[in-house]
mmCIF file of C-alpha atoms and ligand atoms in Angstrom:
data_model
loop_
_atom_site.group_PDB
_atom_site.id
_atom_site.type_symbol
_atom_site.label_atom_id
_atom_site.label_comp_id
_atom_site.label_asym_id
_atom_site.label_seq_id
_atom_site.Cartn_x
_atom_site.Cartn_y
_atom_site.Cartn_z
ATOM 1 C CA MET A 17 20.324 -15.431 -93.172
ATOM 2 C CA THR A 18 19.808 -13.016 -96.029
ATOM 3 C CA THR A 19 22.512 -12.738 -98.684
ATOM 4 C CA ARG A 20 23.388 -9.206 -97.508
ATOM 5 C CA THR A 21 27.039 -8.964 -96.422
ATOM 6 C CA PRO A 22 26.950 -8.479 -92.652
ATOM 7 C CA GLY A 23 28.165 -5.137 -91.295
ATOM 8 C CA PRO A 24 31.207 -4.844 -89.022
ATOM 9 C CA SER A 25 29.146 -4.900 -85.797
ATOM 10 C CA THR A 26 27.494 -8.166 -86.848
ATOM 11 C CA LEU A 27 30.828 -9.668 -87.943
ATOM 12 C CA ALA A 28 32.330 -8.694 -84.584
ATOM 13 C CA VAL A 29 29.552 -10.522 -82.720
ATOM 14 C CA HIS A 30 29.062 -13.592 -84.916
ATOM 15 C CA GLY A 31 31.677 -13.828 -87.621
ATOM 16 C CA LEU A 32 29.495 -14.996 -90.521
ATOM 17 C CA PRO A 33 26.104 -15.553 -88.827
ATOM 18 C CA GLN A 34 24.913 -19.140 -88.883
ATOM 19 C CA ARG A 35 21.893 -20.829 -87.401
ATOM 20 C CA HIS A 36 22.891 -22.679 -84.238
ATOM 21 C CA ALA A 37 21.982 -26.369 -84.172
ATOM 22 C CA ASP A 38 19.569 -27.453 -81.433
ATOM 23 C CA TRP A 39 21.157 -28.022 -78.009
ATOM 24 C CA THR A 40 24.518 -26.580 -79.025
ATOM 25 C CA PRO A 41 26.030 -23.808 -76.898
ATOM 26 C CA VAL A 42 25.474 -20.248 -78.098
ATOM 27 C CA VAL A 43 28.954 -19.373 -76.862
ATOM 28 C CA SER A 44 31.846 -21.538 -78.064
ATOM 29 C CA PRO A 45 33.411 -23.341 -75.118
ATOM 30 C CA ILE A 46 37.099 -22.995 -74.285
ATOM 31 C CA VAL A 47 38.861 -26.017 -75.688
ATOM 32 C CA GLN A 48 41.609 -26.172 -73.087
ATOM 33 C CA SER A 49 43.399 -29.111 -74.639
ATOM 34 C CA THR A 50 46.874 -29.177 -76.095
ATOM 35 C CA THR A 51 46.205 -32.205 -78.248
ATOM 36 C CA PHE A 52 43.398 -34.058 -80.015
ATOM 37 C CA VAL A 53 42.773 -37.710 -80.814
ATOM 38 C CA HIS A 54 44.215 -38.472 -84.215
ATOM 39 C CA PRO A 55 42.674 -41.168 -86.446
ATOM 40 C CA VAL A 56 45.087 -44.104 -86.639
ATOM 41 C CA GLY A 57 46.941 -44.125 -89.921
ATOM 42 C CA SER A 58 45.560 -40.719 -90.989
ATOM 43 C CA ALA A 59 47.866 -38.425 -92.979
ATOM 44 C CA GLU A 60 45.642 -35.404 -92.130
ATOM 45 C CA GLU A 61 47.200 -32.473 -90.250
ATOM 46 C CA VAL A 62 47.871 -33.258 -86.616
ATOM 47 C CA LEU A 63 45.845 -31.094 -84.206
ATOM 48 C CA TYR A 64 48.099 -29.564 -81.553
ATOM 49 C CA SER A 65 47.586 -26.184 -79.912
ATOM 50 C CA ARG A 66 51.092 -24.900 -80.720
ATOM 51 C CA TYR A 67 50.154 -25.340 -84.374
ATOM 52 C CA GLY A 68 47.345 -22.784 -84.067
ATOM 53 C CA ASN A 69 44.661 -25.299 -85.057
ATOM 54 C CA ASN A 70 42.868 -25.492 -81.709
ATOM 55 C CA PRO A 71 39.162 -24.520 -82.324
ATOM 56 C CA ASN A 72 39.463 -21.313 -80.241
ATOM 57 C CA GLN A 73 42.489 -20.186 -82.255
ATOM 58 C CA VAL A 74 40.792 -21.045 -85.563
ATOM 59 C CA ASP A 75 37.457 -19.351 -84.726
ATOM 60 C CA LEU A 76 39.170 -16.166 -83.552
ATOM 61 C CA ALA A 77 41.390 -15.922 -86.638
ATOM 62 C CA ARG A 78 38.410 -16.457 -88.970
ATOM 63 C CA LYS A 79 36.393 -13.700 -87.305
ATOM 64 C CA TYR A 80 39.299 -11.249 -87.342
ATOM 65 C CA ALA A 81 40.004 -11.941 -91.044
ATOM 66 C CA LEU A 82 36.371 -11.042 -91.813
ATOM 67 C CA LEU A 83 36.689 -7.784 -89.868
ATOM 68 C CA GLU A 84 39.859 -6.806 -91.764
ATOM 69 C CA GLY A 85 38.439 -7.936 -95.124
ATOM 70 C CA ALA A 86 41.379 -10.355 -95.420
ATOM 71 C CA GLU A 87 41.600 -13.821 -96.953
ATOM 72 C CA ALA A 88 43.140 -15.166 -93.767
ATOM 73 C CA ALA A 89 44.537 -14.225 -90.359
ATOM 74 C CA VAL A 90 46.484 -15.761 -87.513
ATOM 75 C CA PHE A 91 46.798 -14.839 -83.844
ATOM 76 C CA LEU A 92 50.136 -14.810 -82.053
ATOM 77 C CA ALA A 93 51.259 -14.681 -78.439
ATOM 78 C CA SER A 94 51.704 -10.869 -78.520
ATOM 79 C CA GLY A 95 51.653 -7.855 -80.794
ATOM 80 C CA MET A 96 55.451 -7.985 -80.924
ATOM 81 C CA GLY A 97 55.224 -11.657 -81.906
ATOM 82 C CA ALA A 98 52.904 -10.623 -84.749
ATOM 83 C CA THR A 99 55.255 -7.850 -85.929
ATOM 84 C CA ALA A 100 58.339 -10.063 -85.699
ATOM 85 C CA LEU A 101 56.872 -13.027 -87.573
ATOM 86 C CA ALA A 102 55.177 -10.896 -90.254
ATOM 87 C CA HIS A 103 58.591 -9.413 -91.058
ATOM 88 C CA LEU A 104 60.471 -12.706 -90.881
ATOM 89 C CA ALA A 105 57.891 -14.098 -93.315
ATOM 90 C CA VAL A 106 58.880 -11.654 -96.074
ATOM 91 C CA LEU A 107 62.487 -10.633 -95.358
ATOM 92 C CA ARG A 108 65.619 -12.642 -96.204
ATOM 93 C CA PRO A 109 69.317 -11.974 -95.487
ATOM 94 C CA GLY A 110 70.455 -9.113 -97.737
ATOM 95 C CA ASP A 111 66.980 -7.564 -97.878
ATOM 96 C CA HIS A 112 66.191 -3.984 -96.971
ATOM 97 C CA LEU A 113 63.123 -2.869 -95.022
ATOM 98 C CA LEU A 114 61.873 0.669 -95.487
ATOM 99 C CA ALA A 115 60.028 1.845 -92.380
ATOM 100 C CA SER A 116 58.197 4.899 -91.164
ATOM 101 C CA GLU A 117 60.188 6.635 -88.427
ATOM 102 C CA TRP A 118 57.035 7.173 -86.350
ATOM 103 C CA ILE A 119 56.579 3.738 -84.848
ATOM 104 C CA TYR A 120 56.051 1.980 -81.536
ATOM 105 C CA GLY A 121 59.238 1.765 -79.464
ATOM 106 C CA GLY A 122 59.209 -2.022 -79.276
ATOM 107 C CA THR A 123 58.968 -2.231 -83.052
ATOM 108 C CA ARG A 124 61.874 0.202 -83.359
ATOM 109 C CA GLY A 125 63.904 -2.001 -81.006
ATOM 110 C CA LEU A 126 63.064 -5.118 -83.030
ATOM 111 C CA PHE A 127 64.154 -3.426 -86.253
ATOM 112 C CA ASP A 128 67.329 -1.836 -84.834
ATOM 113 C CA ASP A 129 68.545 -4.570 -82.488
ATOM 114 C CA GLU A 130 67.291 -7.828 -84.003
ATOM 115 C CA LEU A 131 66.742 -7.697 -87.770
ATOM 116 C CA GLY A 132 70.413 -6.853 -88.347
ATOM 117 C CA ARG A 133 71.333 -10.253 -86.903
ATOM 118 C CA PHE A 134 69.482 -11.798 -89.848
ATOM 119 C CA GLY A 135 71.320 -9.604 -92.342
ATOM 120 C CA ILE A 136 68.291 -7.367 -92.859
ATOM 121 C CA GLU A 137 68.908 -3.631 -93.168
ATOM 122 C CA VAL A 138 66.312 -1.110 -92.032
ATOM 123 C CA SER A 139 66.095 2.572 -92.913
ATOM 124 C CA TYR A 140 63.530 5.154 -91.866
ATOM 125 C CA VAL A 141 61.590 7.908 -93.561
ATOM 126 C CA ASP A 142 59.231 10.662 -92.458
ATOM 127 C CA PRO A 143 55.982 8.961 -93.534
ATOM 128 C CA THR A 144 54.272 12.185 -94.595
ATOM 129 C CA GLN A 145 56.976 13.032 -97.176
ATOM 130 C CA HIS A 146 55.462 11.185 -100.123
ATOM 131 C CA ARG A 147 58.450 11.639 -102.426
ATOM 132 C CA LEU A 148 60.842 10.232 -99.799
ATOM 133 C CA TRP A 149 59.243 6.787 -99.978
ATOM 134 C CA ARG A 150 60.029 6.439 -103.662
ATOM 135 C CA LYS A 151 63.499 7.976 -103.279
ATOM 136 C CA SER A 152 64.398 5.628 -100.426
ATOM 137 C CA VAL A 153 63.593 2.385 -102.260
ATOM 138 C CA ARG A 154 66.775 0.382 -102.947
ATOM 139 C CA LYS A 155 67.388 -2.593 -105.228
ATOM 140 C CA SER A 156 67.301 -4.777 -102.132
ATOM 141 C CA THR A 157 64.109 -3.284 -100.661
ATOM 142 C CA ARG A 158 61.559 -5.978 -100.036
ATOM 143 C CA ALA A 159 58.942 -4.473 -97.738
ATOM 144 C CA ILE A 160 57.548 -1.242 -96.330
ATOM 145 C CA PHE A 161 56.333 -0.880 -92.757
ATOM 146 C CA VAL A 162 53.983 1.870 -91.619
ATOM 147 C CA GLU A 163 52.137 2.457 -88.355
ATOM 148 C CA THR A 164 48.897 4.447 -88.485
ATOM 149 C CA PRO A 165 47.518 6.202 -86.529
ATOM 150 C CA THR A 166 50.947 6.810 -85.024
ATOM 151 C CA ASN A 167 51.987 6.400 -81.415
ATOM 152 C CA PRO A 168 51.763 8.819 -79.635
ATOM 153 C CA THR A 169 51.299 11.839 -81.929
ATOM 154 C CA LEU A 170 48.195 10.394 -83.625
ATOM 155 C CA ARG A 171 49.292 11.240 -87.152
ATOM 156 C CA VAL A 172 47.088 9.486 -89.719
ATOM 157 C CA ILE A 173 49.288 8.426 -92.604
ATOM 158 C CA ASP A 174 47.899 8.576 -96.141
ATOM 159 C CA LEU A 175 48.515 5.024 -97.354
ATOM 160 C CA ALA A 176 47.643 5.665 -101.029
ATOM 161 C CA PRO A 177 51.005 7.125 -102.175
ATOM 162 C CA ILE A 178 52.913 4.512 -100.157
ATOM 163 C CA ALA A 179 50.798 1.693 -101.618
ATOM 164 C CA GLN A 180 51.514 3.079 -105.083
ATOM 165 C CA VAL A 181 55.284 2.871 -104.498
ATOM 166 C CA SER A 182 54.978 -0.603 -103.012
ATOM 167 C CA LYS A 183 52.957 -1.840 -106.023
ATOM 168 C CA GLU A 184 55.341 -0.229 -108.492
ATOM 169 C CA PHE A 185 58.405 -1.910 -106.955
ATOM 170 C CA GLY A 186 56.671 -5.164 -105.991
ATOM 171 C CA LEU A 187 57.130 -4.650 -102.230
ATOM 172 C CA ALA A 188 54.985 -5.932 -99.375
ATOM 173 C CA LEU A 189 53.216 -3.064 -97.596
ATOM 174 C CA MET A 190 52.750 -3.940 -93.927
ATOM 175 C CA VAL A 191 50.635 -1.708 -91.695
ATOM 176 C CA ASP A 192 50.340 -1.740 -87.903
ATOM 177 C CA ALA A 193 46.837 -0.335 -87.338
ATOM 178 C CA THR A 194 46.603 -1.169 -83.624
ATOM 179 C CA PHE A 195 45.410 2.349 -82.702
ATOM 180 C CA ALA A 196 42.448 2.237 -85.091
ATOM 181 C CA SER A 197 41.143 -1.341 -84.928
ATOM 182 C CA PRO A 198 39.310 -2.619 -88.030
ATOM 183 C CA ILE A 199 36.231 -0.681 -86.929
ATOM 184 C CA ASN A 200 37.955 2.661 -87.599
ATOM 185 C CA LEU A 201 40.390 1.684 -90.368
ATOM 186 C CA ARG A 202 40.794 -1.250 -92.746
ATOM 187 C CA PRO A 203 44.280 -0.875 -94.283
ATOM 188 C CA LEU A 204 43.827 -3.727 -96.782
ATOM 189 C CA ALA A 205 41.085 -1.743 -98.516
ATOM 190 C CA LEU A 206 43.567 1.153 -98.829
ATOM 191 C CA GLY A 207 46.259 -0.860 -100.594
ATOM 192 C CA ALA A 208 48.136 -2.574 -97.748
ATOM 193 C CA ASP A 209 49.120 -6.233 -98.179
ATOM 194 C CA VAL A 210 49.363 -7.105 -94.498
ATOM 195 C CA VAL A 211 47.724 -5.740 -91.331
ATOM 196 C CA ILE A 212 49.449 -6.203 -87.995
ATOM 197 C CA SER A 213 47.665 -5.545 -84.721
ATOM 198 C CA SER A 214 48.406 -5.755 -81.034
ATOM 199 C CA ALA A 215 45.262 -7.591 -79.922
ATOM 200 C CA THR A 216 46.293 -6.648 -76.381
ATOM 201 C CA LYS A 217 44.746 -3.257 -77.115
ATOM 202 C CA TYR A 218 41.315 -2.565 -78.708
ATOM 203 C CA LEU A 219 40.661 -6.044 -80.154
ATOM 204 C CA ASN A 220 40.566 -7.639 -76.712
ATOM 205 C CA GLY A 221 39.722 -4.355 -75.040
ATOM 206 C CA HIS A 222 39.794 -5.367 -71.383
ATOM 207 C CA SER A 223 43.482 -5.069 -70.445
ATOM 208 C CA ASP A 224 43.626 -8.717 -69.444
ATOM 209 C CA VAL A 225 45.225 -10.531 -72.400
ATOM 210 C CA ILE A 226 48.514 -10.168 -74.303
ATOM 211 C CA ALA A 227 48.012 -11.173 -77.947
ATOM 212 C CA GLY A 228 48.748 -10.137 -81.511
ATOM 213 C CA ALA A 229 47.287 -10.692 -84.956
ATOM 214 C CA VAL A 230 48.355 -10.672 -88.591
ATOM 215 C CA ALA A 231 45.923 -10.600 -91.528
ATOM 216 C CA GLY A 232 46.610 -10.828 -95.252
ATOM 217 C CA SER A 233 46.556 -13.253 -98.175
ATOM 218 C CA ALA A 234 46.121 -16.972 -97.510
ATOM 219 C CA SER A 235 49.651 -17.741 -98.727
ATOM 220 C CA PHE A 236 51.213 -15.048 -96.531
ATOM 221 C CA ILE A 237 49.305 -16.220 -93.451
ATOM 222 C CA GLU A 238 50.377 -19.783 -94.214
ATOM 223 C CA GLU A 239 54.018 -18.647 -94.038
ATOM 224 C CA VAL A 240 53.452 -16.716 -90.771
ATOM 225 C CA THR A 241 51.742 -19.805 -89.369
ATOM 226 C CA ARG A 242 54.702 -21.987 -90.371
ATOM 227 C CA LEU A 243 57.047 -19.610 -88.527
ATOM 228 C CA MET A 244 54.667 -19.419 -85.562
ATOM 229 C CA ARG A 245 54.911 -23.191 -85.118
ATOM 230 C CA LEU A 246 58.706 -23.208 -85.290
ATOM 231 C CA TRP A 247 59.307 -20.102 -83.175
ATOM 232 C CA GLY A 248 56.662 -21.176 -80.635
ATOM 233 C CA GLN A 249 54.502 -18.049 -80.878
ATOM 234 C CA SER A 250 50.943 -19.404 -80.886
ATOM 235 C CA ILE A 251 48.260 -17.850 -78.711
ATOM 236 C CA ASP A 252 47.024 -19.878 -75.752
ATOM 237 C CA PRO A 253 43.456 -21.250 -76.304
ATOM 238 C CA HIS A 254 42.170 -19.490 -73.178
ATOM 239 C CA ALA A 255 43.642 -16.178 -74.351
ATOM 240 C CA ALA A 256 42.110 -16.783 -77.800
ATOM 241 C CA TRP A 257 38.716 -17.384 -76.197
ATOM 242 C CA LEU A 258 39.017 -14.133 -74.222
ATOM 243 C CA VAL A 259 39.997 -12.111 -77.302
ATOM 244 C CA GLU A 260 37.076 -13.633 -79.226
ATOM 245 C CA ARG A 261 34.789 -12.578 -76.391
ATOM 246 C CA GLY A 262 36.316 -9.106 -76.481
ATOM 247 C CA LEU A 263 35.736 -8.851 -80.229
ATOM 248 C CA ARG A 264 31.984 -9.322 -79.739
ATOM 249 C CA THR A 265 31.745 -5.836 -78.264
ATOM 250 C CA LEU A 266 34.447 -4.233 -80.443
ATOM 251 C CA ALA A 267 32.079 -2.130 -82.534
ATOM 252 C CA VAL A 268 30.153 -0.650 -79.597
ATOM 253 C CA ARG A 269 33.325 -0.119 -77.593
ATOM 254 C CA MET A 270 34.939 1.724 -80.500
ATOM 255 C CA GLU A 271 31.847 3.920 -80.825
ATOM 256 C CA ARG A 272 32.293 5.043 -77.219
ATOM 257 C CA HIS A 273 36.090 5.319 -77.479
ATOM 258 C CA ASN A 274 35.597 7.557 -80.537
ATOM 259 C CA ALA A 275 33.019 9.729 -78.763
ATOM 260 C CA ASN A 276 35.069 10.038 -75.568
ATOM 261 C CA GLY A 277 38.289 10.774 -77.475
ATOM 262 C CA LEU A 278 36.591 13.628 -79.297
ATOM 263 C CA ASP A 279 34.973 15.066 -76.138
ATOM 264 C CA VAL A 280 38.196 14.905 -74.129
ATOM 265 C CA ALA A 281 40.305 16.354 -76.964
ATOM 266 C CA ARG A 282 37.886 19.272 -77.449
ATOM 267 C CA TRP A 283 37.877 19.987 -73.740
ATOM 268 C CA ALA A 284 41.677 19.766 -73.464
ATOM 269 C CA ALA A 285 42.175 22.058 -76.472
ATOM 270 C CA ALA A 286 40.332 24.786 -74.549
ATOM 271 C CA GLN A 287 42.564 24.532 -71.442
ATOM 272 C CA ASP A 288 45.555 26.889 -71.094
ATOM 273 C CA GLU A 289 47.534 24.249 -69.194
ATOM 274 C CA PHE A 290 47.979 22.216 -72.381
ATOM 275 C CA ALA A 291 50.425 23.665 -74.892
ATOM 276 C CA ALA A 292 49.131 21.291 -77.565
ATOM 277 C CA VAL A 293 46.515 18.585 -77.981
ATOM 278 C CA HIS A 294 47.049 15.893 -80.598
ATOM 279 C CA TYR A 295 43.840 14.335 -81.876
ATOM 280 C CA PRO A 296 42.929 13.724 -85.532
ATOM 281 C CA GLY A 297 39.339 14.793 -84.851
ATOM 282 C CA LEU A 298 40.403 18.361 -84.016
ATOM 283 C CA PRO A 299 40.270 20.753 -86.992
ATOM 284 C CA ASP A 300 43.835 22.020 -86.353
ATOM 285 C CA HIS A 301 45.361 18.522 -86.475
ATOM 286 C CA PRO A 302 47.649 18.291 -89.540
ATOM 287 C CA ASP A 303 45.847 15.193 -90.859
ATOM 288 C CA HIS A 304 42.308 16.222 -89.957
ATOM 289 C CA ALA A 305 41.051 16.447 -93.547
ATOM 290 C CA TYR A 306 42.549 13.113 -94.585
ATOM 291 C CA ALA A 307 41.533 11.403 -91.333
ATOM 292 C CA SER A 308 37.941 12.572 -91.826
ATOM 293 C CA THR A 309 37.759 10.576 -95.051
ATOM 294 C CA ALA A 310 39.952 7.573 -94.153
ATOM 295 C CA LEU A 311 38.762 6.802 -90.612
ATOM 296 C CA ALA A 312 35.311 5.700 -89.515
ATOM 297 C CA GLY A 313 36.090 7.267 -86.130
ATOM 298 C CA PHE A 314 38.993 9.254 -84.701
ATOM 299 C CA GLY A 315 39.659 6.801 -81.868
ATOM 300 C CA GLY A 316 40.165 7.018 -78.130
ATOM 301 C CA MET A 317 43.822 8.054 -78.061
ATOM 302 C CA VAL A 318 44.693 11.668 -77.223
ATOM 303 C CA GLY A 319 48.173 13.224 -77.027
ATOM 304 C CA LEU A 320 48.479 16.003 -74.433
ATOM 305 C CA GLU A 321 51.421 18.363 -74.013
ATOM 306 C CA LEU A 322 51.305 19.734 -70.500
ATOM 307 C CA ARG A 323 53.065 23.057 -69.951
ATOM 308 C CA GLY A 324 55.844 22.925 -67.340
ATOM 309 C CA GLY A 325 57.565 19.747 -68.561
ATOM 310 C CA THR A 326 58.252 16.694 -66.444
ATOM 311 C CA ARG A 327 57.706 18.434 -63.077
ATOM 312 C CA ALA A 328 54.206 19.548 -64.048
ATOM 313 C CA VAL A 329 53.507 16.077 -65.454
ATOM 314 C CA GLU A 330 54.459 14.416 -62.172
ATOM 315 C CA ARG A 331 52.225 16.750 -60.165
ATOM 316 C CA PHE A 332 49.361 16.117 -62.594
ATOM 317 C CA LEU A 333 49.719 12.337 -62.627
ATOM 318 C CA LYS A 334 49.874 12.093 -58.825
ATOM 319 C CA LYS A 335 46.518 13.894 -58.539
ATOM 320 C CA LEU A 336 44.585 11.628 -60.916
ATOM 321 C CA LYS A 337 41.995 9.462 -59.156
ATOM 322 C CA MET A 338 40.238 7.436 -61.847
ATOM 323 C CA VAL A 339 42.552 7.588 -64.846
ATOM 324 C CA ALA A 340 45.297 5.098 -64.032
ATOM 325 C CA HIS A 341 48.950 5.884 -64.705
ATOM 326 C CA ALA A 342 49.777 2.736 -66.644
ATOM 327 C CA THR A 343 51.216 1.781 -69.974
ATOM 328 C CA SER A 344 49.107 0.111 -72.707
ATOM 329 C CA LEU A 345 45.839 1.331 -74.237
ATOM 330 C CA GLY A 346 42.569 0.355 -75.820
ATOM 331 C CA GLY A 347 40.930 -1.042 -72.697
ATOM 332 C CA VAL A 348 37.545 -0.128 -71.235
ATOM 333 C CA GLU A 349 39.289 1.897 -68.511
ATOM 334 C CA SER A 350 41.126 5.162 -69.156
ATOM 335 C CA LEU A 351 44.914 4.954 -68.897
ATOM 336 C CA ILE A 352 47.592 7.608 -69.143
ATOM 337 C CA SER A 353 51.325 7.233 -69.694
ATOM 338 C CA GLU A 354 54.465 9.184 -70.500
ATOM 339 C CA PRO A 355 55.960 7.989 -73.796
ATOM 340 C CA ARG A 356 59.400 9.187 -72.645
ATOM 341 C CA LEU A 357 59.331 6.480 -69.942
ATOM 342 C CA THR A 358 57.445 3.782 -71.844
ATOM 343 C CA SER A 359 57.035 3.283 -75.599
ATOM 344 C CA HIS A 360 59.802 5.730 -76.555
ATOM 345 C CA LYS A 361 62.247 5.078 -73.718
ATOM 346 C CA ALA A 362 64.893 3.809 -76.145
ATOM 347 C CA LEU A 363 65.182 7.234 -77.824
ATOM 348 C CA THR A 364 67.245 10.175 -76.538
ATOM 349 C CA PRO A 365 65.340 13.334 -75.464
ATOM 350 C CA GLU A 366 66.620 15.013 -78.645
ATOM 351 C CA GLU A 367 65.395 12.153 -80.851
ATOM 352 C CA ARG A 368 62.032 12.271 -79.120
ATOM 353 C CA ALA A 369 61.714 16.032 -79.514
ATOM 354 C CA ARG A 370 62.550 15.699 -83.202
ATOM 355 C CA ILE A 371 59.629 13.309 -83.757
ATOM 356 C CA GLY A 372 57.245 15.543 -81.817
ATOM 357 C CA ILE A 373 57.353 14.024 -78.327
ATOM 358 C CA PRO A 374 58.817 16.688 -76.019
ATOM 359 C CA ASP A 375 59.096 16.117 -72.262
ATOM 360 C CA GLY A 376 55.666 16.876 -70.796
ATOM 361 C CA PHE A 377 53.949 14.747 -73.435
ATOM 362 C CA LEU A 378 51.176 12.529 -72.079
ATOM 363 C CA ARG A 379 49.423 9.764 -73.942
ATOM 364 C CA LEU A 380 45.837 9.320 -72.823
ATOM 365 C CA SER A 381 43.807 6.252 -73.739
ATOM 366 C CA CYS A 382 40.177 7.243 -73.191
ATOM 367 C CA GLY A 383 38.191 4.294 -71.886
ATOM 368 C CA ILE A 384 34.444 3.798 -72.188
ATOM 369 C CA GLU A 385 33.516 5.583 -68.949
ATOM 370 C CA ASP A 386 31.316 8.693 -69.100
ATOM 371 C CA ALA A 387 33.254 11.427 -70.861
ATOM 372 C CA ALA A 388 32.287 13.905 -68.117
ATOM 373 C CA ASP A 389 34.004 11.710 -65.527
ATOM 374 C CA ILE A 390 37.217 11.400 -67.528
ATOM 375 C CA ILE A 391 37.236 15.171 -68.051
ATOM 376 C CA GLY A 392 36.351 15.741 -64.381
ATOM 377 C CA ASP A 393 39.335 13.675 -63.255
ATOM 378 C CA LEU A 394 41.725 15.479 -65.608
ATOM 379 C CA GLU A 395 40.299 18.843 -64.535
ATOM 380 C CA GLN A 396 40.786 18.245 -60.816
ATOM 381 C CA ALA A 397 44.323 16.971 -61.518
ATOM 382 C CA LEU A 398 45.081 20.315 -63.163
ATOM 383 C CA GLY A 399 44.467 21.777 -59.699
ATOM 384 C CA ARG A 400 41.029 23.272 -60.261
HETATM 385 C C1 LIG B 7 51.326 -2.311 -77.905
HETATM 386 C C2 LIG B 7 51.708 -2.155 -79.313
HETATM 387 C C3 LIG B 7 52.484 -3.118 -79.960
HETATM 388 C C4 LIG B 7 53.017 -4.340 -79.245
HETATM 389 O O1 LIG B 7 51.980 -5.167 -78.814
HETATM 390 P P1 LIG B 7 52.144 -6.189 -77.567
HETATM 391 O O2 LIG B 7 50.818 -6.898 -77.553
HETATM 392 O O3 LIG B 7 52.408 -5.384 -76.340
HETATM 393 O O4 LIG B 7 53.279 -7.091 -77.884
HETATM 394 C C5 LIG B 7 52.769 -2.930 -81.302
HETATM 395 N N1 LIG B 7 52.342 -1.843 -81.975
HETATM 396 C C6 LIG B 7 51.598 -0.892 -81.375
HETATM 397 C C7 LIG B 7 51.141 0.289 -82.163
HETATM 398 C C8 LIG B 7 51.260 -1.005 -80.029
HETATM 399 O O5 LIG B 7 50.539 -0.051 -79.427
#
């Protein structure tokens, strides 16, 4: 190979490209073995698939680290497993975690219902209020957690002022960038210390694997890996193989997700039935200017506010033919869900309204079908 650093599409296919030896498989086989023969008397690390050192787990983590521009990465059994262990790796009893209030419902549940049991306090700030981050830092603050783009309002958070506060106070800045994937956003280049991702979504991309990933410094990933072994959170080798296969098409899938998201959002913005359309690629989105510089693409996620509230939503959803009413996102097929019944179920209607998710809000994950067919399905469901 030339000495040129490979681009993200090449990294997604190959990792660092290498000449294949004669007669070796072009595609790495699944190493469906829990254990490996250990040299007698050897003090070398034992190979055991719960330890995350099965070849499929190792290859996948190496490729993902390259895509994020990280020293190291590790895959876990789910996105929640990744979020939980990344936080347990930095937080101790008595510590305080400062978090954005616009986060995935499961993450909110983890912070509110579980971290307290470890003596960790969590408080929340509106992530767009730059001065609030600094004002909310306590003596005991140890880490900052931000999700961007946010679920489901698609706000794109400017990480620079938050990274500045985290550097100034010596905090770990952890960013869940599931909605962007490393093709659209690389948080480490913007000052984050740790990237967390639900690999269930765009990284795998085919709605057939639950997995999560954490990327960061080698020493941080070593600590997450230590916890992964003890808390039993490693990814299964077969799942790792599937995610690695998904990654090979990540760049081209994201290209289509980005194009479809933009087409669908533009169409929806012109329809009277929608009171609001949330998509960072639309000029009236509050973060459009920032998103245009920070993101390589605006993504496939679109927030739709249907007029007529929950009754209108039910009528609409029952008429859809191709777009499936299902939770999750980032797969090749278009999915639609109601955050009030899924990711944000734990919040009261008032709490949801306050963070911009009124009843009637629909979260659409545009797949990689033809944009005209996604729009056609939505259009007929509006009763046209
Ligand atoms: C889905 C999701 C998670 C949780 O991931 P799982 O793989 O379902 O455990 C975390 N953060 C975000 C932003 C998500 O969309």
